[in-house]
């Protein structure tokens, strides 16, 4: 029962995040294509005229963080056979990072450092977590291989973003590095519900 509950929460949490980002981007002060290509996810959460649904985007950040914590510790952690403490620490760091991003907005010189720290915790911590999880389970089948690929893609995208912060396409790499974790949450939810791991 715990397996299915955790799985459903992970699926719904990841879908909620993608849906609220799409809705927030639709109402952002730019075309939806320009918003996804030229504006960061964090911009959608800044309370100003550009993002009238900032509160909705921030709810997505907070909820996906809570989803990760809940799904991981309710059941998924039972599938980890190696590096259990390190995986748990990284899961907490990742989840807290996303929640910080939702609670402390970017764009404010007084708080932007905390927002950036939260983003690094979430993105870097999350993708390292995926790589570690893929090598910490009993088997190395399709699920674990997919998890590894997602983590590697996320880390590559993060480093490209990190060294190209002034690029107009930086938001594309930001999203790539974030979506790997969202996709993993969704796939993990499906696998938990279907008892494949």
XYZ file of C-alpha atoms in Angstrom:
197
model
C 0.000 0.000 0.000
C 2.803 2.423 0.874
C 4.399 1.693 -2.495
C 1.274 2.697 -4.414
C 0.630 5.788 -2.275
C 4.200 6.967 -2.754
C 3.941 6.274 -6.481
C 0.699 8.196 -6.913
C 2.104 11.157 -4.973
C 5.227 11.245 -7.166
C 3.186 11.080 -10.380
C 0.710 13.755 -9.297
C 3.424 16.017 -7.864
C 5.481 15.952 -11.061
C 2.416 16.537 -13.247
C 1.318 19.419 -11.024
C 4.722 21.056 -11.398
C 4.699 20.829 -15.204
C 1.101 22.048 -15.433
C 1.556 25.067 -13.152
C 4.744 26.054 -14.964
C 2.888 25.920 -18.286
C 0.003 27.979 -16.907
C 2.363 30.517 -15.310
C 4.338 30.756 -18.574
C 1.120 31.307 -20.529
C 0.289 34.363 -18.436
C 3.884 35.674 -18.311
C 4.546 39.023 -19.977
C 5.964 37.385 -23.129
C 4.859 34.794 -25.650
C 4.902 31.287 -24.266
C 7.720 30.253 -26.612
C 9.849 33.258 -25.604
C 9.092 32.568 -21.952
C 10.386 28.999 -22.162
C 13.464 29.937 -24.202
C 14.527 33.323 -22.818
C 13.122 33.482 -19.255
C 14.200 31.307 -16.344
C 11.817 29.245 -14.267
C 12.691 31.454 -11.290
C 11.377 34.507 -13.155
C 7.944 32.906 -13.192
C 8.005 32.939 -9.388
C 8.957 36.598 -8.888
C 6.020 38.713 -7.642
C 5.759 41.461 -10.272
C 3.707 42.501 -13.285
C 5.647 40.172 -15.584
C 4.375 37.108 -13.734
C 0.847 37.613 -12.389
C 0.633 33.942 -11.400
C 3.906 33.939 -9.434
C 2.119 32.367 -6.476
C 1.068 29.413 -8.634
C 4.642 28.805 -9.831
C 5.946 29.010 -6.289
C 3.344 26.479 -5.185
C 4.789 24.148 -7.827
C 8.305 24.522 -6.404
C 7.142 23.873 -2.863
C 4.913 20.945 -3.786
C 7.536 19.121 -5.853
C 9.942 19.454 -2.917
C 7.395 17.993 -0.529
C 6.540 15.304 -3.099
C 10.169 14.215 -3.328
C 10.553 14.011 0.450
C 7.289 12.114 0.871
C 7.813 9.649 -1.983
C 11.434 8.984 -1.150
C 11.060 8.384 2.566
C 7.662 6.693 2.502
C 8.792 3.877 0.232
C 11.482 4.518 -2.379
C 14.362 4.445 0.130
C 13.618 0.758 0.684
C 14.980 0.077 -2.824
C 18.401 1.537 -1.972
C 20.887 -1.164 -0.957
C 24.124 0.867 -1.063
C 24.947 4.457 -0.057
C 21.673 4.682 1.869
C 22.689 7.513 4.183
C 24.222 9.579 1.372
C 21.164 9.087 -0.846
C 18.878 10.168 1.997
C 20.993 13.261 2.678
C 20.964 14.230 -0.994
C 17.194 13.682 -1.180
C 16.702 16.078 1.744
C 19.125 18.642 0.270
C 17.358 18.484 -3.099
C 13.869 18.795 -1.636
C 14.815 21.626 0.720
C 16.517 23.438 -2.166
C 13.374 23.400 -4.284
C 11.264 24.553 -1.330
C 13.691 27.431 -0.684
C 13.346 28.464 -4.341
C 9.579 28.602 -3.863
C 9.733 30.542 -0.597
C 12.579 32.980 -1.370
C 12.253 34.720 -4.711
C 15.003 35.685 -7.104
C 15.465 39.239 -8.308
C 15.777 40.743 -4.825
C 19.384 41.732 -3.989
C 18.742 41.063 -0.289
C 17.567 37.494 -0.791
C 18.890 36.421 -4.205
C 21.851 34.640 -2.608
C 19.520 32.345 -0.662
C 17.430 31.754 -3.784
C 20.543 30.847 -5.773
C 21.718 28.521 -3.001
C 18.339 26.789 -3.055
C 18.532 26.405 -6.843
C 22.021 24.863 -6.661
C 20.896 22.514 -3.883
C 17.933 21.420 -6.003
C 19.552 21.153 -9.426
C 23.071 19.994 -8.620
C 21.999 17.960 -5.601
C 19.097 16.408 -7.481
C 21.079 15.276 -10.498
C 23.913 13.909 -8.358
C 21.199 12.044 -6.430
C 19.935 10.446 -9.646
C 23.396 9.256 -10.633
C 23.983 7.862 -7.149
C 20.574 6.150 -6.991
C 21.205 4.438 -10.314
C 24.295 2.744 -8.862
C 22.888 2.112 -5.375
C 20.058 -0.288 -6.165
C 20.214 -4.066 -6.248
C 19.842 -4.284 -10.038
C 21.026 -2.196 -12.979
C 18.080 -2.706 -15.320
C 16.213 -0.260 -17.566
C 14.901 1.835 -14.670
C 18.357 2.308 -13.169
C 19.893 2.991 -16.595
C 17.216 5.601 -17.329
C 17.886 7.210 -13.954
C 21.616 7.332 -14.716
C 21.051 8.900 -18.145
C 18.720 11.521 -16.658
C 21.282 12.401 -13.990
C 24.093 12.728 -16.506
C 21.982 14.892 -18.832
C 21.020 17.074 -15.869
C 24.623 17.509 -14.739
C 25.819 18.362 -18.244
C 23.008 20.890 -18.677
C 23.787 22.391 -15.254
C 27.463 22.902 -16.073
C 26.666 24.400 -19.481
C 24.242 26.760 -17.751
C 26.736 27.566 -14.988
C 29.447 28.640 -17.429
C 27.030 30.502 -19.725
C 24.990 32.539 -17.256
C 25.015 35.571 -19.586
C 23.777 33.604 -22.601
C 20.270 34.418 -23.792
C 19.701 30.654 -24.017
C 20.697 29.982 -20.416
C 17.039 29.326 -19.442
C 16.949 26.386 -21.879
C 19.811 24.667 -20.062
C 18.242 25.553 -16.709
C 15.044 23.798 -17.706
C 16.933 20.780 -19.036
C 18.739 20.429 -15.719
C 15.481 20.768 -13.766
C 13.264 18.587 -15.929
C 15.503 15.563 -15.434
C 14.416 15.469 -11.790
C 10.751 16.055 -12.662
C 10.825 13.258 -15.253
C 12.520 10.979 -12.716
C 9.809 11.685 -10.131
C 7.140 10.808 -12.700
C 8.854 7.613 -13.869
C 9.596 6.541 -10.310
C 5.957 7.039 -9.406
C 4.896 4.851 -12.334
C 7.398 2.157 -11.411
C 6.347 2.180 -7.764
C 2.677 1.844 -8.679
C 3.410 -0.966 -11.125
C 5.737 -2.746 -8.672
C 8.609 -2.803 -11.138
C 11.223 -1.809 -8.555
